[in-house]
């Protein structure tokens, strides 16, 4: 197992200690339970924005804690949901008078645990809303997930909602905004190689030297199709055509209804990208693919968007939501309006995303 | 070969096209010969800062073209020096009245070709200074290199000199600054796996599943020692102890003397890090190692620096100077004074480094 680790049982703690040492101006890392909080929290003038999930997807989520993005992150063990007590302690640490928005990737464990934490926080008198990201257009229902998985749109949702919280949005408006970002975000990924979890010390799945998998999840969950290696353009076509044409499936998981103990059913809307749409594009390395190769994917993606009349107005090309050292790429497109674009452009300073300050 | 490429013969051009499409606000890519220029150049009020080298180390150098860093980059084919005509055309495109600083990593082909380009530009009446980066403390003389190789300090030199050029430093002062950064910068890397060049489609070197190589070059050049896999802390100790104790070797390659056609011999100085020194630390993925693992390395590095009384005042943890998809890490420490630190902190906006704007 070719990893820079000391003790596989402590890998998350080791990495969090380094995050703390490298970024003492931006965040504090807490242990037992493990969570990361932004400096300057709690702040009664803003909703606290929290996310989290299994480790192994860095810089998501700890790398997005700081100014103008997340106020707290709850890292679970590698590919394992964080526990409700992590989320509860994180929530208590950062909640001011305006409550908490929890941004939750749609994995069953994450959804359940964030909802349990929300109940615990509500019992303490803290208002909490959970918005679920379920943007992966590859498959409906998968390992660890009922419905669509939550992937790349999470990065954009954290940036946009972090900016909106800093601007003073109240919890209702912030939750509505997060749902809007999610409903307008579509992602799909592919793998050239498997990742290796430190605990298992072996590939999560077997894949031949001449094979790739389209539609893979960020934990190596099965995709749509295993096939022979294709060119970067063909791979981009497979991903982006599905993203650009998606719309038939209507997601219903955008928010958890604590009264019903079930997802809120949202209005059925056609979210297919249309001519004239403006989008933010994220071309993301699954971890082991170097940034140079992502630019080849970006070129084809932009050509395809252009052909459909969809305008990429901002882009991120790099390592944003990874799957350990897996080689491969994911593409995310999020349709934006003027409000969302302005929030996206707002200053941010976190370990892994920074501009305007 | 598990890469996102279309045609291996066009891989550099493919990637440059994507860079152009993704960052039209920051840079222009030119083809035949290939070079990248920053928007707003030429500018008579500033020295033009140019770098370049073989591709495969992205985001170095094209990812650092923009505002407050490089004014042009010359990408060669993968792991192949760019040609003098690339550098000459780039120089002509960006040179104003204050001349050109060329920052050159110490590889024989790069040094020769940048000097040929400098001569061609001088023949056109453009003042040019070449400063050579030779910061790799692993080995003296290596494949492709007489003397020490140029590695991580290049990133810091490009940032600092780009800021100084934007601030109006004249060419003499800028070249002196770049030499100061180089002399005070030390780097060393290690590999867990080999990289694979698109042309060869096979590992550059063979390495066992239970082996690693300490002191590797960014093209997979041999290091100091092949050994069994060690823990992240032990690996960091091997790299950082050599960096922190380096000083006996005095580098002489900081600048090329066009009169003599040979490197300028610099004063013999002891550049060993001392108690009380302030440094910028770069903990860099060789490409395939995920950012999470870099934080484990950072924690040990900081503990070692602290133990020596060396204070890490800024850090970069991520993918900055890579070797395709090679797994591994390099560590760079650059001693800084107040002037260099202020320049490092100055606003920058490039595809791969951005803050303050």
Short mmCIF file of C-alpha atoms in Angstrom, two decimals, chain A residues 55-347:
data_model
loop_
_atom_site.label_atom_id
_atom_site.label_comp_id
_atom_site.label_asym_id
_atom_site.label_seq_id
_atom_site.Cartn_x
_atom_site.Cartn_y
_atom_site.Cartn_z
CA UNK A 55 -12.81 11.13 5.02
CA UNK A 56 -10.93 10.27 1.85
CA UNK A 57 -12.50 13.01 -0.30
CA UNK A 58 -10.11 15.80 0.66
CA UNK A 59 -10.06 18.73 0.39
CA UNK A 60 -13.81 18.15 0.97
CA UNK A 61 -14.90 19.03 3.69
CA UNK A 62 -12.20 20.17 6.13
CA UNK A 63 -10.36 22.05 3.40
CA UNK A 64 -13.42 24.25 2.93
CA UNK A 65 -13.65 25.47 6.53
CA UNK A 66 -12.70 29.10 7.00
CA UNK A 67 -14.01 32.44 5.91
CA UNK A 68 -16.97 32.57 3.52
CA UNK A 69 -17.57 28.83 3.16
CA UNK A 70 -18.05 26.18 5.87
CA UNK A 71 -18.19 27.06 9.55
CA UNK A 72 -17.64 23.46 10.57
CA UNK A 73 -16.85 20.08 9.06
CA UNK A 74 -17.32 16.63 10.59
CA UNK A 75 -14.88 14.07 9.17
CA UNK A 76 -15.72 10.42 9.63
CA UNK A 77 -13.21 7.63 9.27
CA UNK A 78 -12.20 6.95 5.66
CA UNK A 79 -15.35 6.33 3.60
CA UNK A 80 -17.39 6.06 6.82
CA UNK A 81 -20.13 8.42 7.92
CA UNK A 82 -19.32 10.68 10.84
CA UNK A 83 -21.30 9.95 14.00
CA UNK A 84 -24.16 12.06 15.35
CA UNK A 85 -22.07 13.13 18.36
CA UNK A 86 -19.47 14.66 16.04
CA UNK A 87 -22.17 16.66 14.29
CA UNK A 88 -23.86 17.56 17.57
CA UNK A 89 -20.65 18.88 19.14
CA UNK A 90 -19.74 20.73 15.95
CA UNK A 91 -23.20 22.27 15.86
CA UNK A 92 -23.04 23.38 19.49
CA UNK A 93 -19.60 24.87 18.89
CA UNK A 94 -20.56 27.06 15.93
CA UNK A 95 -24.30 27.78 16.28
CA UNK A 96 -25.28 31.38 16.94
CA UNK A 97 -28.79 32.77 17.18
CA UNK A 98 -29.60 32.24 13.51
CA UNK A 99 -29.35 28.45 13.57
CA UNK A 100 -27.58 25.86 11.45
CA UNK A 101 -27.70 24.70 7.84
CA UNK A 102 -26.33 21.19 7.44
CA UNK A 103 -25.33 20.33 3.88
CA UNK A 104 -25.51 16.56 3.56
CA UNK A 105 -24.29 14.39 0.71
CA UNK A 106 -26.86 11.70 -0.03
CA UNK A 107 -25.41 8.60 1.55
CA UNK A 108 -27.73 6.72 3.86
CA UNK A 109 -25.45 6.87 6.89
CA UNK A 110 -24.73 10.57 6.46
CA UNK A 111 -28.40 11.42 6.03
CA UNK A 112 -29.46 9.43 9.11
CA UNK A 113 -26.67 10.71 11.33
CA UNK A 114 -27.04 14.34 10.34
CA UNK A 115 -30.75 14.05 11.06
CA UNK A 116 -30.09 12.50 14.46
CA UNK A 117 -27.67 15.33 15.23
CA UNK A 118 -30.25 17.86 14.07
CA UNK A 119 -32.77 16.38 16.50
CA UNK A 120 -30.25 16.60 19.33
CA UNK A 121 -29.47 20.21 18.47
CA UNK A 122 -33.17 21.06 18.21
CA UNK A 123 -33.63 19.62 21.68
CA UNK A 124 -31.10 22.23 22.80
CA UNK A 125 -33.20 24.95 21.19
CA UNK A 126 -31.06 25.38 18.08
CA UNK A 127 -32.87 25.65 14.78
CA UNK A 128 -31.44 23.26 12.18
CA UNK A 129 -32.23 22.59 8.52
CA UNK A 130 -30.72 19.69 6.59
CA UNK A 131 -30.41 20.02 2.84
CA UNK A 132 -29.38 16.93 0.94
CA UNK A 133 -27.18 16.98 -2.14
CA UNK A 134 -28.15 14.27 -4.63
CA UNK A 135 -26.60 15.40 -7.89
CA UNK A 136 -24.95 12.29 -9.36
CA UNK A 137 -26.76 11.53 -12.61
CA UNK A 138 -25.04 8.18 -13.16
CA UNK A 139 -27.30 5.83 -11.22
CA UNK A 140 -30.39 5.83 -9.06
CA UNK A 141 -29.77 3.84 -5.87
CA UNK A 142 -26.29 2.54 -5.28
CA UNK A 143 -24.09 1.08 -2.59
CA UNK A 144 -24.63 3.23 0.54
CA UNK A 145 -27.32 5.33 -1.14
CA UNK A 146 -31.06 5.41 -1.75
CA UNK A 147 -31.67 7.74 -4.67
CA UNK A 148 -28.90 9.63 -6.33
CA UNK A 149 -25.50 10.04 -4.70
CA UNK A 150 -24.20 13.40 -3.56
CA UNK A 151 -21.00 14.47 -5.29
CA UNK A 152 -19.48 17.52 -7.01
CA UNK A 153 -22.36 19.95 -6.51
CA UNK A 154 -21.55 19.77 -2.80
CA UNK A 155 -18.44 21.90 -3.42
CA UNK A 156 -20.45 24.61 -5.18
CA UNK A 157 -23.26 24.44 -2.59
CA UNK A 158 -20.75 24.92 0.24
CA UNK A 159 -19.19 27.91 -1.50
CA UNK A 160 -22.47 29.59 -2.40
CA UNK A 161 -24.22 28.92 0.92
CA UNK A 162 -21.13 29.95 2.88
CA UNK A 163 -21.15 33.29 1.07
CA UNK A 164 -24.90 33.71 1.60
CA UNK A 165 -24.56 32.96 5.31
CA UNK A 166 -21.77 35.54 5.57
CA UNK A 167 -24.07 38.00 3.84
CA UNK A 168 -26.74 37.47 6.50
CA UNK A 169 -29.30 35.19 4.82
CA UNK A 170 -31.69 33.73 7.40
CA UNK A 171 -32.06 29.98 7.72
CA UNK A 172 -35.17 29.63 5.57
CA UNK A 173 -33.67 31.62 2.74
CA UNK A 174 -30.36 29.78 3.04
CA UNK A 175 -32.00 26.34 2.96
CA UNK A 176 -34.02 27.37 -0.09
CA UNK A 177 -30.85 28.59 -1.78
CA UNK A 178 -29.05 25.33 -1.06
CA UNK A 179 -31.94 23.35 -2.52
CA UNK A 180 -31.86 25.52 -5.62
CA UNK A 181 -28.14 24.87 -6.08
CA UNK A 182 -28.68 21.15 -5.63
CA UNK A 183 -31.61 20.90 -8.01
CA UNK A 184 -29.60 22.74 -10.65
CA UNK A 185 -26.42 20.72 -10.17
CA UNK A 186 -25.51 17.53 -12.05
CA UNK A 187 -22.39 15.47 -11.67
CA UNK A 188 -20.93 12.28 -13.07
CA UNK A 189 -17.59 10.59 -12.57
CA UNK A 190 -15.44 7.82 -13.98
CA UNK A 191 -12.48 5.80 -12.75
CA UNK A 192 -9.37 4.58 -14.50
CA UNK A 193 -8.08 2.87 -11.35
CA UNK A 194 -9.45 1.85 -7.98
CA UNK A 195 -8.75 3.62 -4.74
CA UNK A 196 -7.21 1.80 -1.79
CA UNK A 197 -8.51 2.47 1.70
CA UNK A 198 -5.82 2.48 4.40
CA UNK A 199 -7.77 -0.07 6.44
CA UNK A 200 -8.15 -2.56 3.62
CA UNK A 201 -4.73 -1.99 2.05
CA UNK A 202 -6.09 -3.45 -1.19
CA UNK A 203 -7.99 -2.02 -4.15
CA UNK A 204 -11.65 -1.36 -3.39
CA UNK A 205 -12.55 -2.96 -6.72
CA UNK A 206 -10.68 -4.83 -9.42
CA UNK A 207 -10.28 -3.22 -12.79
CA UNK A 208 -8.16 -4.42 -15.68
CA UNK A 209 -5.23 -2.53 -17.19
CA UNK A 210 -7.31 -1.93 -20.31
CA UNK A 211 -10.57 -1.11 -18.53
CA UNK A 212 -12.32 1.89 -17.03
CA UNK A 213 -15.63 2.39 -15.25
CA UNK A 214 -18.14 5.07 -16.16
CA UNK A 215 -20.48 6.45 -13.53
CA UNK A 216 -18.39 5.40 -10.55
CA UNK A 217 -19.13 6.72 -7.07
CA UNK A 218 -16.63 8.53 -4.88
CA UNK A 219 -16.19 5.44 -2.73
CA UNK A 220 -15.68 3.19 -5.71
CA UNK A 221 -19.35 2.23 -5.86
CA UNK A 222 -20.29 0.57 -9.13
CA UNK A 223 -21.11 2.80 -12.06
CA UNK A 224 -23.09 2.32 -15.23
CA UNK A 225 -20.69 0.38 -17.32
CA UNK A 226 -17.28 -1.21 -17.27
CA UNK A 227 -15.66 -0.79 -20.67
CA UNK A 228 -12.36 -0.64 -22.51
CA UNK A 229 -10.22 2.47 -22.19
CA UNK A 230 -11.32 5.35 -24.37
CA UNK A 231 -9.88 8.70 -25.35
CA UNK A 232 -10.27 11.75 -23.14
CA UNK A 233 -12.77 13.19 -25.63
CA UNK A 234 -14.85 10.01 -25.68
CA UNK A 235 -14.81 9.81 -21.89
CA UNK A 236 -15.87 13.44 -21.61
CA UNK A 237 -18.63 12.79 -24.14
CA UNK A 238 -19.94 9.87 -22.07
CA UNK A 239 -20.06 11.96 -18.90
CA UNK A 240 -21.09 15.34 -20.25
CA UNK A 241 -23.79 14.13 -22.62
CA UNK A 242 -25.54 12.43 -19.71
CA UNK A 243 -25.16 15.54 -17.57
CA UNK A 244 -26.33 17.90 -20.29
CA UNK A 245 -29.32 15.74 -21.20
CA UNK A 246 -30.36 14.82 -17.66
CA UNK A 247 -33.77 15.98 -16.56
CA UNK A 248 -36.20 13.08 -16.78
CA UNK A 249 -35.39 11.99 -13.24
CA UNK A 250 -36.82 14.29 -10.61
CA UNK A 251 -35.03 14.30 -7.33
CA UNK A 252 -37.07 14.35 -4.17
CA UNK A 253 -34.41 14.32 -1.49
CA UNK A 254 -33.50 17.97 -1.30
CA UNK A 255 -34.58 18.28 2.31
CA UNK A 256 -35.37 16.01 5.19
CA UNK A 257 -38.75 16.56 6.82
CA UNK A 258 -38.28 16.04 10.57
CA UNK A 259 -42.06 15.84 11.13
CA UNK A 260 -42.50 12.96 8.70
CA UNK A 261 -39.09 11.41 9.26
CA UNK A 262 -38.75 11.22 5.50
CA UNK A 263 -37.47 13.30 2.64
CA UNK A 264 -39.55 16.29 1.65
CA UNK A 265 -41.10 15.67 -1.70
CA UNK A 266 -40.21 18.52 -3.98
CA UNK A 267 -42.15 19.71 -6.93
CA UNK A 268 -41.42 17.79 -10.09
CA UNK A 269 -39.41 20.11 -12.27
CA UNK A 270 -37.53 19.59 -15.49
CA UNK A 271 -33.96 20.63 -14.72
CA UNK A 272 -32.51 19.80 -18.14
CA UNK A 273 -29.92 22.35 -19.18
CA UNK A 274 -31.32 24.71 -21.79
CA UNK A 275 -29.85 26.96 -24.45
CA UNK A 276 -28.91 30.23 -22.78
CA UNK A 277 -28.21 28.69 -19.38
CA UNK A 278 -25.18 29.90 -17.47
CA UNK A 279 -23.28 27.26 -15.51
CA UNK A 280 -20.34 26.80 -13.20
CA UNK A 281 -18.23 23.84 -14.34
CA UNK A 282 -16.12 21.71 -12.03
CA UNK A 283 -13.64 19.36 -13.70
CA UNK A 284 -12.37 17.37 -10.78
CA UNK A 285 -9.59 14.85 -10.34
CA UNK A 286 -10.68 11.74 -8.48
CA UNK A 287 -7.31 12.04 -6.73
CA UNK A 288 -4.56 10.38 -8.72
CA UNK A 289 -5.20 12.01 -12.09
CA UNK A 290 -2.90 15.01 -12.56
CA UNK A 291 -4.32 18.44 -13.26
CA UNK A 292 -2.77 18.53 -16.75
CA UNK A 293 -5.13 15.80 -17.97
CA UNK A 294 -8.15 17.65 -16.57
CA UNK A 295 -7.55 20.46 -19.04
CA UNK A 296 -8.01 18.08 -21.95
CA UNK A 297 -11.37 17.12 -20.46
CA UNK A 298 -12.23 20.78 -19.92
CA UNK A 299 -11.64 21.60 -23.59
CA UNK A 300 -14.08 18.93 -24.76
CA UNK A 301 -16.61 19.81 -22.07
CA UNK A 302 -16.66 23.43 -23.12
CA UNK A 303 -17.08 22.46 -26.77
CA UNK A 304 -20.07 20.29 -25.83
CA UNK A 305 -21.61 23.00 -23.66
CA UNK A 306 -21.10 25.55 -26.43
CA UNK A 307 -22.79 23.25 -28.92
CA UNK A 308 -25.85 23.13 -26.67
CA UNK A 309 -25.82 26.89 -26.09
CA UNK A 310 -24.89 26.44 -22.42
CA UNK A 311 -22.34 29.00 -21.28
CA UNK A 312 -19.66 28.06 -18.75
CA UNK A 313 -19.25 31.32 -16.83
CA UNK A 314 -16.92 30.04 -14.10
CA UNK A 315 -14.82 26.93 -13.76
CA UNK A 316 -12.79 24.98 -11.25
CA UNK A 317 -10.21 22.55 -12.63
CA UNK A 318 -8.33 20.53 -10.04
CA UNK A 319 -8.67 18.39 -6.91
CA UNK A 320 -11.90 19.30 -5.09
CA UNK A 321 -13.81 16.12 -4.16
CA UNK A 322 -11.60 13.11 -4.44
CA UNK A 323 -11.61 9.40 -3.78
CA UNK A 324 -8.20 8.86 -2.19
CA UNK A 325 -5.69 8.11 -4.96
CA UNK A 326 -8.22 6.91 -7.53
CA UNK A 327 -7.37 7.96 -11.08
CA UNK A 328 -10.26 9.38 -13.01
CA UNK A 329 -12.34 12.50 -13.40
CA UNK A 330 -15.73 13.83 -12.50
CA UNK A 331 -17.60 16.63 -14.21
CA UNK A 332 -20.12 18.84 -12.47
CA UNK A 333 -22.28 21.52 -14.02
CA UNK A 334 -24.40 23.81 -11.87
CA UNK A 335 -26.84 26.19 -13.49
CA UNK A 336 -26.62 29.60 -11.86
CA UNK A 337 -28.61 32.82 -11.82
CA UNK A 338 -27.24 36.27 -10.98
CA UNK A 339 -27.76 35.80 -7.25
CA UNK A 340 -25.90 32.49 -7.10
CA UNK A 341 -23.11 33.74 -9.33
CA UNK A 342 -22.56 36.79 -7.14
CA UNK A 343 -22.41 34.56 -4.07
CA UNK A 344 -20.01 32.22 -5.81
CA UNK A 345 -17.73 35.16 -6.63
CA UNK A 346 -17.76 36.49 -3.06
CA UNK A 347 -14.48 36.39 -1.13
#
